[in-house]
Coordinates of C-alpha atoms in Angstrom, one line a residue:
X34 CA 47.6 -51.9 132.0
X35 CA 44.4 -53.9 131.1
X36 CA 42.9 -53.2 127.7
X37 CA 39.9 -50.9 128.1
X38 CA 38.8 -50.4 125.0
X39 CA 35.5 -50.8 122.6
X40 CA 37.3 -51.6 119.0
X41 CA 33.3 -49.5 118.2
X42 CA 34.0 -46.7 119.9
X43 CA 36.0 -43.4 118.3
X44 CA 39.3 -44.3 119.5
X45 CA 41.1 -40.9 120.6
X46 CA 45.2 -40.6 121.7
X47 CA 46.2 -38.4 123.6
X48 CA 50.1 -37.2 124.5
X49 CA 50.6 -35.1 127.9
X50 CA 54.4 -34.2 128.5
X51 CA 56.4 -36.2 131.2
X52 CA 56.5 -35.0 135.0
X53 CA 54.0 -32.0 134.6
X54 CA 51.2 -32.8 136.5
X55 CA 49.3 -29.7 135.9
X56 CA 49.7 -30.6 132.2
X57 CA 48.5 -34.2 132.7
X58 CA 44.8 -33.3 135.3
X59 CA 43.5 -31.2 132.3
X60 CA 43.9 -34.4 129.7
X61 CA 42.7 -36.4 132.1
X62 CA 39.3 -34.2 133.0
X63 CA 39.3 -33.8 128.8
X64 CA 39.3 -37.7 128.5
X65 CA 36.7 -38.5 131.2
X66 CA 34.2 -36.6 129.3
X67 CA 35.0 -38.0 126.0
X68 CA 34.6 -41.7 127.8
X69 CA 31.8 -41.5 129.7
X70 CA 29.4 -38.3 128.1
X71 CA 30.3 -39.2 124.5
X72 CA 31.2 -43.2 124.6
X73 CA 34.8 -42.5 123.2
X74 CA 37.6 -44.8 123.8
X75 CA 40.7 -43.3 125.3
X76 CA 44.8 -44.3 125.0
X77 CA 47.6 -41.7 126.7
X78 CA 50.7 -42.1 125.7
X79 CA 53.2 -40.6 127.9
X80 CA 57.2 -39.8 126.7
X81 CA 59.6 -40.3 129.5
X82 CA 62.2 -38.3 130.9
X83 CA 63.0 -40.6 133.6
X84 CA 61.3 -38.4 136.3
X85 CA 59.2 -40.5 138.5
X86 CA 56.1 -41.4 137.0
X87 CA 54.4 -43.0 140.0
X88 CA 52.4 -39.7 140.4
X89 CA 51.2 -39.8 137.1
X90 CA 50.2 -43.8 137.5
X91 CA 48.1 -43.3 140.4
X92 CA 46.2 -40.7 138.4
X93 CA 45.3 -43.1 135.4
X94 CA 44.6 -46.4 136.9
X95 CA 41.4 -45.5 138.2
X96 CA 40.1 -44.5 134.7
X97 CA 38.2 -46.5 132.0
X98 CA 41.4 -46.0 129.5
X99 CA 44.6 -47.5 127.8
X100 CA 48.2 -45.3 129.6
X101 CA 51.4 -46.4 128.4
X102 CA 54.8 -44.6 129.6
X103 CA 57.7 -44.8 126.9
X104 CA 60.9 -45.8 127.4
X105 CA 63.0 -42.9 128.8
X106 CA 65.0 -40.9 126.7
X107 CA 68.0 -38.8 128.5
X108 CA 68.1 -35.1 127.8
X109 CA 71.4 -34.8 130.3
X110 CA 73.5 -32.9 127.5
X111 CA 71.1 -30.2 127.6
X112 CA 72.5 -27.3 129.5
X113 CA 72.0 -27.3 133.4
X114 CA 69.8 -24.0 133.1
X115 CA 67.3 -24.7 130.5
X116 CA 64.1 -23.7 130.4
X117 CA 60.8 -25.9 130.2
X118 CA 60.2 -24.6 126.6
X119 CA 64.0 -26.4 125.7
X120 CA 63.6 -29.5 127.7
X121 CA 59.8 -30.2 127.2
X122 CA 60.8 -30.1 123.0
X123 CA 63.2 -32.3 123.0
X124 CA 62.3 -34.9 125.0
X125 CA 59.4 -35.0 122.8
X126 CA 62.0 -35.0 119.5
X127 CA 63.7 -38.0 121.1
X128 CA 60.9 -39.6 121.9
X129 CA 59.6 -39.4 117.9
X130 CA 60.6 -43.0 117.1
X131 CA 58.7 -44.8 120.2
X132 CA 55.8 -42.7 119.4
X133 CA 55.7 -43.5 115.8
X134 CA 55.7 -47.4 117.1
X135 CA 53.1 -47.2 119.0
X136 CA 50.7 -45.4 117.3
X137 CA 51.3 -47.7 113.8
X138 CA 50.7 -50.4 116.9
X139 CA 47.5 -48.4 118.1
X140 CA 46.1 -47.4 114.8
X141 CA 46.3 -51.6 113.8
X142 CA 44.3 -52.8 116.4
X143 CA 41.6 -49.7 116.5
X144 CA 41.9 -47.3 113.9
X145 CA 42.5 -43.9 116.0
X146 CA 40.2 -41.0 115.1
X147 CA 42.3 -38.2 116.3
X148 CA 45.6 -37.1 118.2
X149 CA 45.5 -35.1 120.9
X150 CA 49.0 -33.2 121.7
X151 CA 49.9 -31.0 124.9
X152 CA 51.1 -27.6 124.3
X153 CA 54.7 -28.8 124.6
X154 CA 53.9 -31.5 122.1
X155 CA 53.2 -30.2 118.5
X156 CA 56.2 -32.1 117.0
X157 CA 54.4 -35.3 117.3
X158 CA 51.8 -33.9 114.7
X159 CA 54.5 -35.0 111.5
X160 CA 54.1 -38.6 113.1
X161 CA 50.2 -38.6 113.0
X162 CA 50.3 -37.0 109.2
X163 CA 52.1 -40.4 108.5
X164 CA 49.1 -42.4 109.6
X165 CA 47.0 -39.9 108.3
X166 CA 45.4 -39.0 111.7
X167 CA 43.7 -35.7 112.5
X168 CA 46.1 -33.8 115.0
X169 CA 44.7 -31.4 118.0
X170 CA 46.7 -29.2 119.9
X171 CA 45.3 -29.2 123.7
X172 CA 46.5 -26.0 125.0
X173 CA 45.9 -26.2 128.9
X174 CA 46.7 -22.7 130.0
X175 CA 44.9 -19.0 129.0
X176 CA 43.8 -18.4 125.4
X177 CA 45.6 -15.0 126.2
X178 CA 49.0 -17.1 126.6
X179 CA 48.4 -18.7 123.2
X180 CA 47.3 -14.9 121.7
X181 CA 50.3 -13.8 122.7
X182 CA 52.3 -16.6 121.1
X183 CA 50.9 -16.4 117.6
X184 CA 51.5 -12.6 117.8
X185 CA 55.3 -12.9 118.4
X186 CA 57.5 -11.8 116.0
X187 CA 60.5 -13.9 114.5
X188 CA 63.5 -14.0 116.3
X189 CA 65.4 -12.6 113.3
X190 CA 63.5 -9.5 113.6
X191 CA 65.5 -6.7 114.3
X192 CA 63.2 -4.4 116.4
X193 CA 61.3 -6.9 118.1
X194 CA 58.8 -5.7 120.2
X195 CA 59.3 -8.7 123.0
X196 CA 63.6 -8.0 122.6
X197 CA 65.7 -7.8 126.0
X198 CA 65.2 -3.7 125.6
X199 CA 61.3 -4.0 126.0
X200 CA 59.7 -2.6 129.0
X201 CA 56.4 -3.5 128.1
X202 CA 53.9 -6.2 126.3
X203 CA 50.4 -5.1 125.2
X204 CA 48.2 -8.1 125.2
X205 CA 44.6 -8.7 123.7
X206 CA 42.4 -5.7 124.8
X207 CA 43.7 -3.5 127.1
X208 CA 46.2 -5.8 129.1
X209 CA 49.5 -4.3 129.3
X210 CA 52.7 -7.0 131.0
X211 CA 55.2 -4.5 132.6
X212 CA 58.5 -5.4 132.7
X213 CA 59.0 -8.4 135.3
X214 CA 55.7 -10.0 134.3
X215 CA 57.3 -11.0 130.9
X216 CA 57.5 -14.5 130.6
X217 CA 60.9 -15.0 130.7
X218 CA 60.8 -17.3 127.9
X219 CA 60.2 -14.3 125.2
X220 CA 61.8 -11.4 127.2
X221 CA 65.0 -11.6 124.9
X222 CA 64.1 -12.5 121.6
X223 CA 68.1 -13.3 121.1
X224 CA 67.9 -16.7 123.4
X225 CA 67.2 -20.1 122.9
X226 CA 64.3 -20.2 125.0
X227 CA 62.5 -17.6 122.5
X228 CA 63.4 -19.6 119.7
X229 CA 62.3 -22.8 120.4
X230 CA 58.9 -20.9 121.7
X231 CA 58.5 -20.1 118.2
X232 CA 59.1 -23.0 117.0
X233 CA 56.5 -24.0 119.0
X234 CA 53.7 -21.5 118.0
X235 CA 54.7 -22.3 114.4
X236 CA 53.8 -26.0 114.9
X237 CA 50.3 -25.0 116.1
X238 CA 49.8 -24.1 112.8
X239 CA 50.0 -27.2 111.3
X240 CA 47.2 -28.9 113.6
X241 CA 43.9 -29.6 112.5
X242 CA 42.3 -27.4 115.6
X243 CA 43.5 -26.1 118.7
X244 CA 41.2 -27.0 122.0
X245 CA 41.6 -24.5 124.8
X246 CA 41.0 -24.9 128.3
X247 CA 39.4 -21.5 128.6
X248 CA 35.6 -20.1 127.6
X249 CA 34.6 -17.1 125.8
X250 CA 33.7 -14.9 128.8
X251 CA 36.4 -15.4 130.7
X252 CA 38.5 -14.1 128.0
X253 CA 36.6 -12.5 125.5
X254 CA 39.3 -10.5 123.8
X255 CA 42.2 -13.0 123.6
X256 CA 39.2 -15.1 121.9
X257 CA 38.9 -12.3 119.3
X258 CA 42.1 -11.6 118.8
X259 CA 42.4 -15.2 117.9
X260 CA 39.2 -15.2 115.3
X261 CA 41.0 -12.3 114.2
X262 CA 43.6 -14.1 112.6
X263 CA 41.5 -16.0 110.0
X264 CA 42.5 -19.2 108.5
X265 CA 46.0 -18.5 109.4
X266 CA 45.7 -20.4 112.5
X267 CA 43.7 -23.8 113.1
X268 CA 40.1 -23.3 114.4
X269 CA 40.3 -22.7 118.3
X270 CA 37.9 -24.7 120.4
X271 CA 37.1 -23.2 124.0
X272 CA 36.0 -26.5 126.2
X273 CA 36.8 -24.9 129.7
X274 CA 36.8 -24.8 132.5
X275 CA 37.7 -28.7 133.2
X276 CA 39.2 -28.7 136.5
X277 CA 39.7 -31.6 138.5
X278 CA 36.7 -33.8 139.7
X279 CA 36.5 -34.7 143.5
X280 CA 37.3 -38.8 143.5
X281 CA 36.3 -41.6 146.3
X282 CA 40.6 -41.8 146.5
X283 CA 40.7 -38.4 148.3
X284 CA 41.0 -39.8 151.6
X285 CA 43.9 -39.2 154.3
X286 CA 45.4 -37.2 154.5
X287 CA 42.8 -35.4 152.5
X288 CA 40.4 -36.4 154.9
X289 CA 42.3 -34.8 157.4
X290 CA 41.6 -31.2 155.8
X291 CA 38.0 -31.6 155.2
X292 CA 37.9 -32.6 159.0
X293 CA 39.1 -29.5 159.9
X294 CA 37.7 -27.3 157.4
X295 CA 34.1 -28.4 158.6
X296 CA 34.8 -27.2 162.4
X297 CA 35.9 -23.5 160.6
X298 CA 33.3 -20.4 160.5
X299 CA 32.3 -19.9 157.4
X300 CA 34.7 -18.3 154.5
X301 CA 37.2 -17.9 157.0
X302 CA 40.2 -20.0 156.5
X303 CA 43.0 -18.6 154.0
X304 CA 44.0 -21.7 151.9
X305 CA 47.7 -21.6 150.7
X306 CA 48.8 -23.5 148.0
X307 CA 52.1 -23.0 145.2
X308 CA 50.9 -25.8 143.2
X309 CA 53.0 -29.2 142.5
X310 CA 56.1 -27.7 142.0
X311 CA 56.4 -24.2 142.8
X312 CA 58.9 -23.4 145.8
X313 CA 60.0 -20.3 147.9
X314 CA 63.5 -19.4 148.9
X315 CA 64.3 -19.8 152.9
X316 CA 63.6 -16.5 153.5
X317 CA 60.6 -15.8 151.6
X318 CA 58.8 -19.6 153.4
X319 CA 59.9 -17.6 156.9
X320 CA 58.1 -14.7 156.0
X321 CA 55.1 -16.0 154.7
X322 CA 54.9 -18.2 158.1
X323 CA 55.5 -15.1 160.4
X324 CA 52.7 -13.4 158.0
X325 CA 50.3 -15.7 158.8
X326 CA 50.6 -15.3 161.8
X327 CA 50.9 -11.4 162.3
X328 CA 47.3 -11.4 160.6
X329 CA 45.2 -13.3 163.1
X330 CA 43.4 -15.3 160.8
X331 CA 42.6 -19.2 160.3
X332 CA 44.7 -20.8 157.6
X333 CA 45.3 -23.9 155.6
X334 CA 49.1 -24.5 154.2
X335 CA 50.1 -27.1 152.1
X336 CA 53.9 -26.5 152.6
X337 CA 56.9 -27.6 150.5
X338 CA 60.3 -27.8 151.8
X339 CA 62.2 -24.4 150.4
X340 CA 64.7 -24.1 147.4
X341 CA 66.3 -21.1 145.9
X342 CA 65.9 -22.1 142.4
X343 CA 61.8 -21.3 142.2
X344 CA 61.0 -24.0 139.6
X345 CA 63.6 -27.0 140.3
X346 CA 61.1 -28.6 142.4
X347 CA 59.6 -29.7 139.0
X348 CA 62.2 -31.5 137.9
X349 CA 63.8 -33.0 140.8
X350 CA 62.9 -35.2 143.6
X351 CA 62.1 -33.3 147.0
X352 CA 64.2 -32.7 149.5
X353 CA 64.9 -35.1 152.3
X354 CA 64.9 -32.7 154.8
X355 CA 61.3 -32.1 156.2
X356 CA 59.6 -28.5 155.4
X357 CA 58.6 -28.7 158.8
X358 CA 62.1 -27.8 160.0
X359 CA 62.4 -24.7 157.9
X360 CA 59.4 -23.4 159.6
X361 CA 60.2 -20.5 162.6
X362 CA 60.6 -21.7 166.2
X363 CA 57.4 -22.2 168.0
X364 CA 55.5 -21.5 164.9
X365 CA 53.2 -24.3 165.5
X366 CA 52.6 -24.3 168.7
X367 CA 51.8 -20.9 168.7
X368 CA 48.9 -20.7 165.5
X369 CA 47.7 -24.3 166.9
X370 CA 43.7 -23.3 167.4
X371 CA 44.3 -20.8 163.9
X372 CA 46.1 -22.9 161.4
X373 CA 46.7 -26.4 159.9
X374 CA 49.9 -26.8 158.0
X375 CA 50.4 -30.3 156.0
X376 CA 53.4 -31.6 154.2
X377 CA 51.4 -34.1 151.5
X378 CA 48.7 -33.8 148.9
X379 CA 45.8 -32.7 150.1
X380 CA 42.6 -32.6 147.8
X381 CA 42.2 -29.1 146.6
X382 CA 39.4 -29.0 144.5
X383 CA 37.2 -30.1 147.6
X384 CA 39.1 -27.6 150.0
X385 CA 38.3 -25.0 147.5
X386 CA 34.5 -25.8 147.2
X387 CA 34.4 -25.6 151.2
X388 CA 32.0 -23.2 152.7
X389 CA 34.6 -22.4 155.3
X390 CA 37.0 -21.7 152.7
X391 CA 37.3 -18.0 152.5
X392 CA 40.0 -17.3 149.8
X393 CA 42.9 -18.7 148.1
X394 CA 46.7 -17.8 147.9
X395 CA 48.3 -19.1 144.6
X396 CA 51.3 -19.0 142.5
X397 CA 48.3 -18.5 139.1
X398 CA 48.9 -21.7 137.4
X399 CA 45.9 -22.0 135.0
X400 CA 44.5 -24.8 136.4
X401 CA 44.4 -22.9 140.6
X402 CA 42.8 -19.9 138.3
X403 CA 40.0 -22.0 136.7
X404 CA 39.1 -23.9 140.0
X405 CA 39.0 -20.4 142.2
X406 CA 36.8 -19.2 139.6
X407 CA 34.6 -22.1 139.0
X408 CA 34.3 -22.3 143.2
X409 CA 34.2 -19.2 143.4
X410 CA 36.9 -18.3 145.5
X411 CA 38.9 -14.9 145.7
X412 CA 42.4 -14.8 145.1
X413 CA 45.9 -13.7 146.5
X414 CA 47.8 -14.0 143.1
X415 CA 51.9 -14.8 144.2
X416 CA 53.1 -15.7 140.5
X417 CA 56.4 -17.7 140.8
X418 CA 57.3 -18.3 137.4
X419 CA 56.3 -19.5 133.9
X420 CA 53.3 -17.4 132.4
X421 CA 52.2 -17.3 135.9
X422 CA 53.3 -13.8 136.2
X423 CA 51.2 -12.9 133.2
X424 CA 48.2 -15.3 134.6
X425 CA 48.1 -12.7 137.3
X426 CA 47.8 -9.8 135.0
X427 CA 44.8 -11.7 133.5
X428 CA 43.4 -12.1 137.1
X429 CA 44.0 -8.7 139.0
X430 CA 44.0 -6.3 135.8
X431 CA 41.3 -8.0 133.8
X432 CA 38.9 -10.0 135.8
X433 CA 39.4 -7.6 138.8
X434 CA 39.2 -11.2 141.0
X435 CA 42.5 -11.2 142.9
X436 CA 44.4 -9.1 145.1
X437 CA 48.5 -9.2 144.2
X438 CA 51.1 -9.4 146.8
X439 CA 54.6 -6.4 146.2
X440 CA 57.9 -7.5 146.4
X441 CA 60.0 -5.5 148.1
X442 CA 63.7 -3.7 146.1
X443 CA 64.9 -7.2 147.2
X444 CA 62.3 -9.4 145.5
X445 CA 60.9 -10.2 149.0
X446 CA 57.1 -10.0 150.2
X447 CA 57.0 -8.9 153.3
X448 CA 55.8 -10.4 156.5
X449 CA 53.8 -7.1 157.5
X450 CA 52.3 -6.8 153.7
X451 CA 51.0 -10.4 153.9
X452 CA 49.3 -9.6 156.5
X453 CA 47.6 -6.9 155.5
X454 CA 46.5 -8.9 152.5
X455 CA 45.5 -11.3 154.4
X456 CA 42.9 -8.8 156.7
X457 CA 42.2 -7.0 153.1
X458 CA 40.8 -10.5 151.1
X459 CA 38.8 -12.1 154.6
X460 CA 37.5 -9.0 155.9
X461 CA 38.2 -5.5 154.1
X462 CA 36.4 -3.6 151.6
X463 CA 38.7 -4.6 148.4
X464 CA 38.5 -7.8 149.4
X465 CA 34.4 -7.8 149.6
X466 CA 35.1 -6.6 145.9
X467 CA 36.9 -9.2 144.6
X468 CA 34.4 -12.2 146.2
X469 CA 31.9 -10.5 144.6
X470 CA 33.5 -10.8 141.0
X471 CA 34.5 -14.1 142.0
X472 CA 30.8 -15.2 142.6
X473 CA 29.9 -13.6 139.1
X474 CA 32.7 -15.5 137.3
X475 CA 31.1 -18.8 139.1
X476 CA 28.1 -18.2 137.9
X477 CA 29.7 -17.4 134.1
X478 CA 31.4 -20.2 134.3
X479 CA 28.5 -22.8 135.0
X480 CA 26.7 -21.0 132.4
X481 CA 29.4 -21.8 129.6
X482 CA 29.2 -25.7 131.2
X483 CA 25.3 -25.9 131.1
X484 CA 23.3 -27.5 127.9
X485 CA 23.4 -24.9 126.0
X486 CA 26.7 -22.9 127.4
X487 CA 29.2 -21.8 125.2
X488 CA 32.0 -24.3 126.2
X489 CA 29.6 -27.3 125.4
X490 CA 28.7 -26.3 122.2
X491 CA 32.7 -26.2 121.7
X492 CA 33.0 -29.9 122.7
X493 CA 30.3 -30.8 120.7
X494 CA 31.8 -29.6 117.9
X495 CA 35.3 -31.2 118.7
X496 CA 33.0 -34.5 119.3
X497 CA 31.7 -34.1 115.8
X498 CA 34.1 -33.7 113.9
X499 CA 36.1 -36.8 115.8
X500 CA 33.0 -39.3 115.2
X501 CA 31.6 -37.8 111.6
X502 CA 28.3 -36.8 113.1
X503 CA 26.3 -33.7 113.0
X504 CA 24.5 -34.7 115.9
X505 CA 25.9 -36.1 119.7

């Protein structure tokens, strides 16, 4: 890519993890501001799994920065069933050497003033301590999540309260995780997933700050906890919410959407969304579809063909086979004049700020949580996997601003009980409720993003400290 520096400029890097798009939209939103608010120059440099990267290309040639992909390191010996906290590590431990290249090439030709690693990422901080440059964790996801992880206990601990026995988690303030909401990755403290999340946690204490994609009143205890803990952990800057930013490349099928969005009442389309990986098994995509349906009301589905294995749409290439065809016989013909159902991207930050957009079912990645709330949008919380399970703690138990769907003994959600939800969130009483605390949380939200919020003083503090200023 064409240079787009100014060698005058603080020069910032910044290291996302390979194939995680939802890791890489929050870096990106992060950099924009640095470039264009605060004059900074930006470079990403992106380890390499071999996943396809052409995702990840289209959404960093339209910015005013340097992005460079490494050459891809193989991470095949790993066991088939490892988790993201396994792989994620160690393609970033193979990836030290070509990291430690090109920033000694980066820092030559415009001294950096800081690194900026991803959550997955704190092993790259030895590499920057070579080069003596300042090292940032950028933890994307809930300042409750990284709470949690600096109050672990060590695997070797022989009554740990997060152990395969454990039947509960107590979180900051009065958020209790019940059994199956446990991110699997500490629910037995005996595996190698806990271990290298550990590991992980431990690193964060060597960074010179830790920037959260989060604000104080969203989370005001996990914030607390966190002061709580001193000078034992880095100083923790909340900068959030940065969502994505509507761009002029949103077009079709995007367009498509927004087309028929804007021929919708008023808040009264159900938008549908598992995020950019996230699947359902065969039978739970049927039932959703004939749920939909049983409940009368206009929706918006951005469908992805089926898989058993609820995150392997992450790591592998889709399905040839259309997710169309799984859908039940005479489905579309018959919800026609209710429902639009798309196969693509679609542009969800502009769906979501729609006035005909009524509310929002999502597997509670971070970033779906922090555009509902900043659009304020109520919520159907389906958590899939990852911390999203303990996202939707957060966003039902604490923020009382989502409604959350019941499995059945078989780990199914019914047809019948979507519908209801459905009716409940559009038109029902709890669902009134929960708009209401949505359009609060809106309003909070803006307020931490205004002049004089609480998020922007954050930043300006990060900004400080990167250009040597007490003033920006």
């Amino acid at each position: 890519m064409e240079a787009k520096q100014n060698p005058q400029s603080p020069h910032i890097v910044m290291l996302p993890p390979p194939a995680l798009l939802g890791h890489l939209i929050p870096f990106i939103e992060f950099a924009k501001r640095l470039v264009f608010q605060y004059n900074f120059s930006d470079t990403f440099v992106i380890p390499n799994d071999g996943s396809p990267i052409n995702s990840q290309k289209a959404l960093l040639e339209p910015l005013p920065v340097n992005s460079f992909f490494l050459s891809p390191v193989s991470i095949d010996d790993l066991p088939k069933d490892s988790g993201i906290e396994i792989r994620m590590p160690n393609i970033i431990i193979r990836s030290l050497p070509a990291i430690h290249e090109k920033l000694n090439e980066l820092n030559k030709s415009n001294r950096i003033s800081a690194l900026v690693v991803d959550l997955f990422c704190p092993l790259a901080i030895d590499v920057a301590r070579e080069f003596s440059i300042p090292a940032y964790i950028f933890f994307i996801i809930s300042a409750t999540d990284l709470s949690l992880g600096f109050n672990l206990p060590e695997p070797e601990s022989s009554l740990s309260e997060y152990g395969n026995v454990q039947e509960m988690v107590q979180l900051a303030g009065s958020l209790t995780l019940h059994g199956s909401d446990i991110p699997d990755s500490i629910r037995d403290n005996s595996n190698d997933a806990y271990k290298w999340t550990i590991d992980l946690c431990n690193r964060y204490r060597l960074a010179d700050g830790i920037i959260v994609n989060s604000f104080l009143e969203l989370e005001t205890d996990a914030f607390k906890d966190l002061q709580q803990h001193g000078s034992s952990i880095p100083p923790i800057y909340p900068v959030g919410p940065l969502i994505q930013s509507s761009s002029d490349s949103e077009t079709d099928p995007g367009s498509k959407c927004i087309e028929w969005l804007n021929q919708q009442p008023p808040r009264s389309v159900l938008y549908i969304s598992f995020g950019s990986g996230a699947t359902l098994s065969k039978e739970q995509f049927n039932e959703l579809a004939l749920g939909l349906e049983m409940s009368g009301h206009r929706f918006l589905w951005v469908v992805r063909s089926p898989q058993e294995n609820t995150v392997a749409a992450y790591f592998s290439a889709q399905r040839a086979k259309s997710p169309f065809d799984y859908l039940p016989m005479g489905f579309l013909e018959r919800t026609k004049d209710k429902g639009l159902v798309v196969d693509s991207w679609v542009p969800q930050v502009q769906i979501l700020s729609h006035g005909s957009t009524g509310g929002f079912v999502t597997q509670c990645g971070w970033n779906a949580i922090l555009e509902s709330v900043v659009n304020g949008v109520p919520v159907i919380a389906w958590p899939l996997c990852f911390e999203h399970k303990m996202n939707a703690v957060i966003l039902t138990d604490g923020l009382k601003a989502a409604i959350r769907v019941k499995e059945n003994e078989n780990g199914l959600v019914e047809k019948g009980h979507i519908s209801n939800l459905v009716n409940e969130l559009i038109e029902g009483e709890q669902g009134k409720q929960v708009q209401h605390r949505m359009r609060d949380l809106m309003n909070v939200a803006a307020n931490a993003l205004s002049l004089d919020g609480s998020s922007t003083k954050s930043f300006v503090e990060v900004v400080q400290k990167w250009t040597g200023t007490t003033q920006c």
